[in-house]
CSV table of N, CA and C and ligand atoms in Angstrom, one decimal:
chain,number,residue,atom,x,y,z
A,1,MET,N,36.7,64.4,-63.2
A,1,MET,CA,36.8,65.4,-62.1
A,1,MET,C,37.6,64.5,-60.7
A,2,LYS,N,38.1,65.4,-59.9
A,2,LYS,CA,38.8,64.6,-58.8
A,2,LYS,C,37.8,64.4,-57.8
A,3,GLN,N,37.9,63.2,-57.2
A,3,GLN,CA,37.4,62.8,-56.1
A,3,GLN,C,37.6,63.2,-54.8
A,4,PRO,N,36.7,63.6,-53.6
A,4,PRO,CA,37.3,64.0,-52.6
A,4,PRO,C,38.0,63.3,-51.7
A,5,ASP,N,39.2,63.6,-51.3
A,5,ASP,CA,40.2,62.7,-50.7
A,5,ASP,C,39.7,62.4,-49.3
A,6,PRO,N,39.2,61.2,-48.9
A,6,PRO,CA,38.9,60.8,-47.5
A,6,PRO,C,39.6,61.1,-46.6
A,7,GLU,N,40.9,61.2,-46.6
A,7,GLU,CA,41.9,61.6,-45.5
A,7,GLU,C,42.0,63.1,-45.5
A,8,ALA,N,41.3,64.0,-46.1
A,8,ALA,CA,41.6,65.2,-46.1
A,8,ALA,C,40.1,66.0,-45.3
A,9,GLY,N,39.6,65.1,-44.6
A,9,GLY,CA,38.5,65.6,-44.0
A,9,GLY,C,37.0,65.4,-44.7
A,10,GLY,N,37.1,65.1,-45.8
A,10,GLY,CA,35.7,65.1,-46.7
A,10,GLY,C,34.8,63.9,-46.2
A,11,SER,N,35.4,63.0,-45.4
A,11,SER,CA,34.4,61.9,-44.9
A,11,SER,C,34.4,62.1,-43.5
A,12,VAL,N,33.4,61.2,-43.1
A,12,VAL,CA,32.8,61.1,-41.7
A,12,VAL,C,32.9,59.7,-41.2
A,13,VAL,N,33.9,59.7,-39.9
A,13,VAL,CA,34.2,58.4,-39.5
A,13,VAL,C,33.3,58.2,-38.6
A,14,LEU,N,32.0,57.2,-38.6
A,14,LEU,CA,31.2,56.8,-37.4
A,14,LEU,C,31.8,56.3,-36.4
A,15,GLU,N,31.5,56.4,-35.1
A,15,GLU,CA,32.0,55.7,-34.1
A,15,GLU,C,31.8,54.2,-34.2
A,16,ARG,N,33.0,53.5,-34.0
A,16,ARG,CA,32.9,52.1,-34.2
A,16,ARG,C,32.4,51.5,-32.8
A,17,ARG,N,31.3,50.9,-33.0
A,17,ARG,CA,30.4,50.0,-31.8
A,17,ARG,C,30.5,48.8,-32.0
A,18,THR,N,30.8,47.7,-31.3
A,18,THR,CA,30.5,46.4,-31.2
A,18,THR,C,29.0,46.1,-31.2
A,19,GLU,N,28.6,45.6,-32.1
A,19,GLU,CA,27.1,45.2,-32.0
A,19,GLU,C,26.8,43.8,-31.0
A,20,ARG,N,26.0,44.2,-30.1
A,20,ARG,CA,26.0,42.9,-29.3
A,20,ARG,C,24.4,42.8,-29.4
A,21,VAL,N,23.9,41.6,-29.8
A,21,VAL,CA,22.7,41.0,-29.9
A,21,VAL,C,22.4,40.1,-28.5
A,22,LYS,N,21.3,40.8,-28.1
A,22,LYS,CA,21.0,40.1,-26.7
A,22,LYS,C,20.5,38.5,-27.0
A,23,PRO,N,20.8,37.7,-26.1
A,23,PRO,CA,20.0,36.3,-26.3
A,23,PRO,C,18.5,36.5,-26.1
A,24,PRO,N,17.9,35.4,-26.7
A,24,PRO,CA,16.5,35.8,-26.3
A,24,PRO,C,15.9,35.4,-25.1
A,25,GLN,N,14.9,36.2,-24.7
A,25,GLN,CA,14.4,35.6,-23.2
A,25,GLN,C,14.0,34.2,-23.3
A,26,MET,N,14.5,33.4,-22.2
A,26,MET,CA,14.0,31.9,-22.1
A,26,MET,C,12.8,31.6,-21.1
A,27,TYR,N,12.0,30.8,-21.3
A,27,TYR,CA,10.8,30.5,-20.6
A,27,TYR,C,11.1,29.0,-19.9
A,28,GLN,N,10.7,28.7,-18.6
A,28,GLN,CA,10.7,27.6,-18.4
A,28,GLN,C,9.2,27.0,-18.5
A,29,VAL,N,9.3,25.7,-18.6
A,29,VAL,CA,8.1,25.0,-18.6
A,29,VAL,C,7.9,24.2,-17.4
A,30,ILE,N,6.9,24.6,-16.5
A,30,ILE,CA,6.6,24.1,-15.3
A,30,ILE,C,5.2,23.4,-15.1
A,31,MET,N,5.5,21.9,-14.6
A,31,MET,CA,4.3,20.9,-14.5
A,31,MET,C,4.0,21.2,-13.1
A,32,LEU,N,2.6,20.8,-12.8
A,32,LEU,CA,1.9,21.1,-11.7
A,32,LEU,C,1.5,19.9,-11.1
A,33,ASN,N,1.5,19.7,-10.0
A,33,ASN,CA,1.0,18.5,-9.1
A,33,ASN,C,-0.7,18.5,-9.0
A,34,ASP,N,-1.3,17.5,-9.2
A,34,ASP,CA,-2.6,17.2,-8.8
A,34,ASP,C,-2.9,15.9,-8.3
A,35,ASP,N,-4.1,15.8,-8.1
A,35,ASP,CA,-4.2,14.4,-6.8
A,35,ASP,C,-4.9,13.4,-7.8
A,36,TYR,N,-4.9,13.6,-9.2
A,36,TYR,CA,-5.7,12.6,-10.0
A,36,TYR,C,-4.9,12.0,-11.3
A,37,THR,N,-4.3,13.0,-11.8
A,37,THR,CA,-3.6,12.4,-13.0
A,37,THR,C,-2.7,11.4,-12.6
A,38,PRO,N,-2.7,10.2,-13.3
A,38,PRO,CA,-1.9,8.9,-12.9
A,38,PRO,C,-0.3,9.3,-13.3
A,39,MET,N,0.5,8.9,-12.4
A,39,MET,CA,1.8,9.2,-12.3
A,39,MET,C,2.7,8.6,-13.7
A,40,GLU,N,1.9,7.3,-14.2
A,40,GLU,CA,2.4,6.5,-15.5
A,40,GLU,C,2.2,7.8,-16.6
A,41,PHE,N,1.2,8.3,-16.7
A,41,PHE,CA,0.7,9.3,-17.7
A,41,PHE,C,1.6,10.4,-17.8
A,42,VAL,N,2.0,11.0,-16.5
A,42,VAL,CA,2.7,12.1,-16.4
A,42,VAL,C,4.2,11.8,-17.1
A,43,VAL,N,4.7,10.6,-16.6
A,43,VAL,CA,5.9,10.1,-17.0
A,43,VAL,C,5.9,10.0,-18.5
A,44,VAL,N,4.9,9.5,-19.2
A,44,VAL,CA,4.9,9.3,-20.8
A,44,VAL,C,4.9,10.8,-21.3
A,45,VAL,N,4.1,11.7,-20.7
A,45,VAL,CA,4.1,13.2,-21.3
A,45,VAL,C,5.5,13.8,-21.1
A,46,ILE,N,6.1,13.5,-20.3
A,46,ILE,CA,7.3,14.3,-20.0
A,46,ILE,C,8.3,13.7,-20.9
A,47,GLN,N,8.2,12.3,-21.2
A,47,GLN,CA,9.3,11.5,-22.4
A,47,GLN,C,8.7,12.3,-23.6
A,48,GLU,N,7.4,12.2,-24.1
A,48,GLU,CA,7.1,12.4,-25.2
A,48,GLU,C,7.1,13.9,-25.6
A,49,PHE,N,7.0,14.8,-24.7
A,49,PHE,CA,7.1,16.2,-25.2
A,49,PHE,C,8.4,17.1,-24.6
A,50,PHE,N,9.0,16.5,-23.9
A,50,PHE,CA,10.2,17.1,-23.2
A,50,PHE,C,11.5,16.3,-23.7
A,51,GLY,N,11.3,15.2,-24.4
A,51,GLY,CA,12.3,14.6,-24.7
A,51,GLY,C,13.5,13.9,-23.7
A,52,LYS,N,12.9,13.3,-22.6
A,52,LYS,CA,13.7,12.8,-21.6
A,52,LYS,C,13.6,11.3,-21.3
A,53,ASP,N,14.2,10.6,-21.1
A,53,ASP,CA,14.2,9.2,-20.9
A,53,ASP,C,13.4,8.8,-19.7
A,54,LEU,N,13.2,7.5,-19.7
A,54,LEU,CA,12.4,7.1,-18.6
A,54,LEU,C,13.0,7.5,-17.2
A,55,GLU,N,14.2,7.2,-17.0
A,55,GLU,CA,14.7,7.7,-15.6
A,55,GLU,C,14.5,8.9,-15.4
A,56,SER,N,14.5,10.0,-16.4
A,56,SER,CA,14.7,11.6,-16.0
A,56,SER,C,13.4,12.1,-15.9
A,57,ALA,N,12.5,11.2,-16.7
A,57,ALA,CA,11.1,11.5,-16.6
A,57,ALA,C,10.4,11.1,-15.4
A,58,THR,N,10.8,9.9,-14.8
A,58,THR,CA,10.3,9.5,-13.5
A,58,THR,C,10.6,10.5,-12.6
A,59,ARG,N,12.2,10.8,-12.5
A,59,ARG,CA,12.7,11.7,-11.6
A,59,ARG,C,11.9,13.3,-11.4
A,60,ILE,N,11.5,13.6,-12.5
A,60,ILE,CA,10.8,14.9,-12.9
A,60,ILE,C,9.6,14.7,-12.3
A,61,MET,N,8.8,13.5,-12.6
A,61,MET,CA,7.3,13.4,-12.1
A,61,MET,C,7.3,13.2,-10.6
A,62,LEU,N,8.2,12.5,-10.0
A,62,LEU,CA,8.2,12.4,-8.3
A,62,LEU,C,8.6,13.8,-7.8
A,63,LYS,N,9.4,14.6,-8.5
A,63,LYS,CA,9.8,16.0,-7.9
A,63,LYS,C,8.4,16.6,-8.1
A,64,ILE,N,7.6,16.7,-9.0
A,64,ILE,CA,6.4,17.3,-9.0
A,64,ILE,C,5.4,16.9,-8.0
A,65,HIS,N,5.3,15.6,-7.9
A,65,HIS,CA,4.4,14.9,-6.8
A,65,HIS,C,4.8,15.1,-5.4
A,66,LEU,N,6.2,15.5,-5.2
A,66,LEU,CA,6.5,15.8,-3.8
A,66,LEU,C,6.5,17.2,-3.4
A,67,ASP,N,6.9,18.0,-4.7
A,67,ASP,CA,7.2,19.4,-4.3
A,67,ASP,C,6.2,20.4,-4.7
A,68,GLY,N,5.3,19.6,-5.6
A,68,GLY,CA,4.1,20.6,-6.0
A,68,GLY,C,4.2,20.9,-7.6
A,69,LYS,N,5.4,21.1,-7.9
A,69,LYS,CA,5.9,21.7,-9.1
A,69,LYS,C,7.3,21.2,-9.6
A,70,ALA,N,7.6,21.1,-10.9
A,70,ALA,CA,9.2,21.1,-11.2
A,70,ALA,C,9.2,21.6,-12.9
A,71,VAL,N,10.4,21.9,-13.0
A,71,VAL,CA,10.5,22.4,-14.5
A,71,VAL,C,10.8,21.1,-15.3
A,72,CYS,N,10.3,21.1,-16.4
A,72,CYS,CA,10.3,20.2,-17.7
A,72,CYS,C,11.6,20.4,-18.6
A,73,GLY,N,11.6,21.7,-18.7
A,73,GLY,CA,12.4,22.1,-19.8
A,73,GLY,C,12.3,23.5,-20.0
A,74,VAL,N,13.4,24.3,-20.6
A,74,VAL,CA,13.8,25.6,-20.9
A,74,VAL,C,13.8,25.8,-22.5
A,75,TYR,N,12.8,26.8,-22.8
A,75,TYR,CA,12.9,27.0,-24.3
A,75,TYR,C,12.6,28.7,-24.6
A,76,SER,N,12.9,29.0,-25.8
A,76,SER,CA,12.3,30.4,-26.4
A,76,SER,C,10.8,30.2,-26.2
A,77,ARG,N,10.3,31.4,-26.5
A,77,ARG,CA,9.0,31.4,-25.9
A,77,ARG,C,7.9,30.8,-26.7
A,78,ASP,N,8.1,30.6,-28.2
A,78,ASP,CA,7.2,30.0,-29.1
A,78,ASP,C,7.2,28.7,-28.7
A,79,VAL,N,8.6,28.0,-28.5
A,79,VAL,CA,8.5,26.7,-28.2
A,79,VAL,C,7.8,26.2,-26.8
A,80,ALA,N,8.1,27.1,-25.9
A,80,ALA,CA,7.4,26.8,-24.4
A,80,ALA,C,6.0,27.1,-24.7
A,81,VAL,N,5.6,27.8,-25.4
A,81,VAL,CA,3.9,28.0,-25.2
A,81,VAL,C,3.5,26.6,-26.1
A,82,THR,N,4.1,26.1,-27.3
A,82,THR,CA,3.8,25.1,-27.7
A,82,THR,C,3.9,23.9,-26.9
A,83,LYS,N,4.7,23.8,-26.1
A,83,LYS,CA,5.1,22.5,-25.2
A,83,LYS,C,3.8,22.5,-24.1
A,84,VAL,N,3.6,23.8,-23.9
A,84,VAL,CA,2.4,23.8,-22.9
A,84,VAL,C,1.0,23.4,-23.5
A,85,ASP,N,0.7,23.8,-24.7
A,85,ASP,CA,-0.4,23.7,-25.5
A,85,ASP,C,-0.6,22.0,-25.8
A,86,GLN,N,0.8,21.2,-26.1
A,86,GLN,CA,0.7,19.9,-26.4
A,86,GLN,C,0.1,19.2,-24.8
A,87,VAL,N,0.9,19.4,-23.9
A,87,VAL,CA,0.7,19.0,-22.7
A,87,VAL,C,-0.9,19.1,-22.1
A,88,LEU,N,-1.5,20.3,-22.3
A,88,LEU,CA,-2.6,20.5,-22.0
A,88,LEU,C,-3.7,19.6,-22.7
A,89,GLU,N,-3.4,19.7,-23.8
A,89,GLU,CA,-4.3,18.9,-25.0
A,89,GLU,C,-4.2,17.4,-24.8
A,90,ALA,N,-3.0,16.9,-24.6
A,90,ALA,CA,-2.9,15.5,-24.2
A,90,ALA,C,-3.7,15.1,-23.0
A,91,ALA,N,-3.5,16.0,-21.8
A,91,ALA,CA,-4.1,15.9,-20.5
A,91,ALA,C,-5.7,15.8,-20.9
A,92,HIS,N,-6.0,16.6,-21.6
A,92,HIS,CA,-7.5,17.0,-21.7
A,92,HIS,C,-8.3,15.8,-22.4
A,93,LYS,N,-7.6,15.4,-23.4
A,93,LYS,CA,-8.0,14.2,-24.5
A,93,LYS,C,-8.1,13.1,-23.5
A,94,ALA,N,-7.2,12.8,-22.5
A,94,ALA,CA,-7.2,11.5,-21.6
A,94,ALA,C,-8.0,11.8,-20.6
A,95,GLY,N,-8.7,13.1,-20.2
A,95,GLY,CA,-9.6,13.3,-19.2
A,95,GLY,C,-8.8,13.5,-17.8
A,96,HIS,N,-7.6,13.9,-18.2
A,96,HIS,CA,-6.8,14.5,-16.7
A,96,HIS,C,-6.7,15.8,-16.4
A,97,PRO,N,-6.7,16.2,-15.1
A,97,PRO,CA,-6.6,17.4,-14.8
A,97,PRO,C,-5.3,18.4,-14.7
A,98,LEU,N,-4.2,17.5,-15.4
A,98,LEU,CA,-2.8,17.8,-15.5
A,98,LEU,C,-2.7,19.3,-16.1
A,99,LYS,N,-1.9,20.1,-15.2
A,99,LYS,CA,-1.7,21.6,-15.6
A,99,LYS,C,-0.1,21.8,-15.8
A,100,CYS,N,0.1,22.6,-16.8
A,100,CYS,CA,1.3,23.0,-16.8
A,100,CYS,C,1.3,24.5,-17.5
A,101,VAL,N,2.5,25.2,-16.9
A,101,VAL,CA,2.3,26.7,-17.3
A,101,VAL,C,3.7,27.0,-17.8
A,102,CYS,N,4.1,28.2,-18.5
A,102,CYS,CA,5.4,28.6,-18.6
A,102,CYS,C,5.8,30.0,-18.1
A,103,GLU,N,6.8,30.4,-17.8
A,103,GLU,CA,7.2,31.7,-17.2
A,103,GLU,C,8.5,32.0,-17.8
A,104,PRO,N,8.8,33.3,-17.7
A,104,PRO,CA,10.2,33.9,-18.2
A,104,PRO,C,11.1,33.3,-17.1
A,105,LEU,N,12.5,33.0,-17.5
A,105,LEU,CA,13.4,32.8,-16.5
A,105,LEU,C,14.2,34.1,-16.3
A,106,ASP,N,14.6,34.1,-15.0
A,106,ASP,CA,15.6,35.1,-14.5
A,106,ASP,C,14.7,36.6,-14.6
A,107,VAL,N,13.4,36.5,-14.3
A,107,VAL,CA,12.7,37.6,-14.4
A,107,VAL,C,12.4,38.2,-12.9
B,1,LIG,N1,0.1,13.4,-7.7
B,1,LIG,C1,-0.4,12.5,-8.7
B,1,LIG,C2,-0.8,11.0,-8.3
B,1,LIG,O1,-0.5,10.8,-6.8
B,1,LIG,C3,0.8,12.4,-9.8
B,1,LIG,C4,1.1,13.4,-10.5
B,1,LIG,C5,2.5,13.8,-10.6
B,1,LIG,C6,0.0,14.2,-11.0
B,1,LIG,C7,3.1,14.9,-11.3
B,1,LIG,C8,0.5,15.4,-11.6
B,1,LIG,O2,2.2,16.5,-12.6
B,1,LIG,C9,1.9,15.7,-11.9
B,1,LIG,N2,-1.5,10.4,-9.2
């Protein structure tokens, strides 16, 4: 049997549309100042959980100390939430009141 000729109107041509996938919403992890957590502890935490070298970690810690808060890193939501958990657990274990939050970027 003869197949329908696609050129003879027997086929449907769907509109060609470029599929654009949105990049995921990113979250900034923000560390907050307090009067009790030792500066050295904060520097170690920033190095350990945010992959910063001593110099960058010290700069971020001082910014938190002076401005009240600073961004430690920007991640996808799951990673950002994990970073916050890790910081809060380390601070809690060490008996420091250090606080850390995450919030969506650019919203
Ligand atoms: N302000 C604290 C102090 O003087 C140091 C500190 C820095 C605490 C950053 C928290 O996120 C912080 N010991």
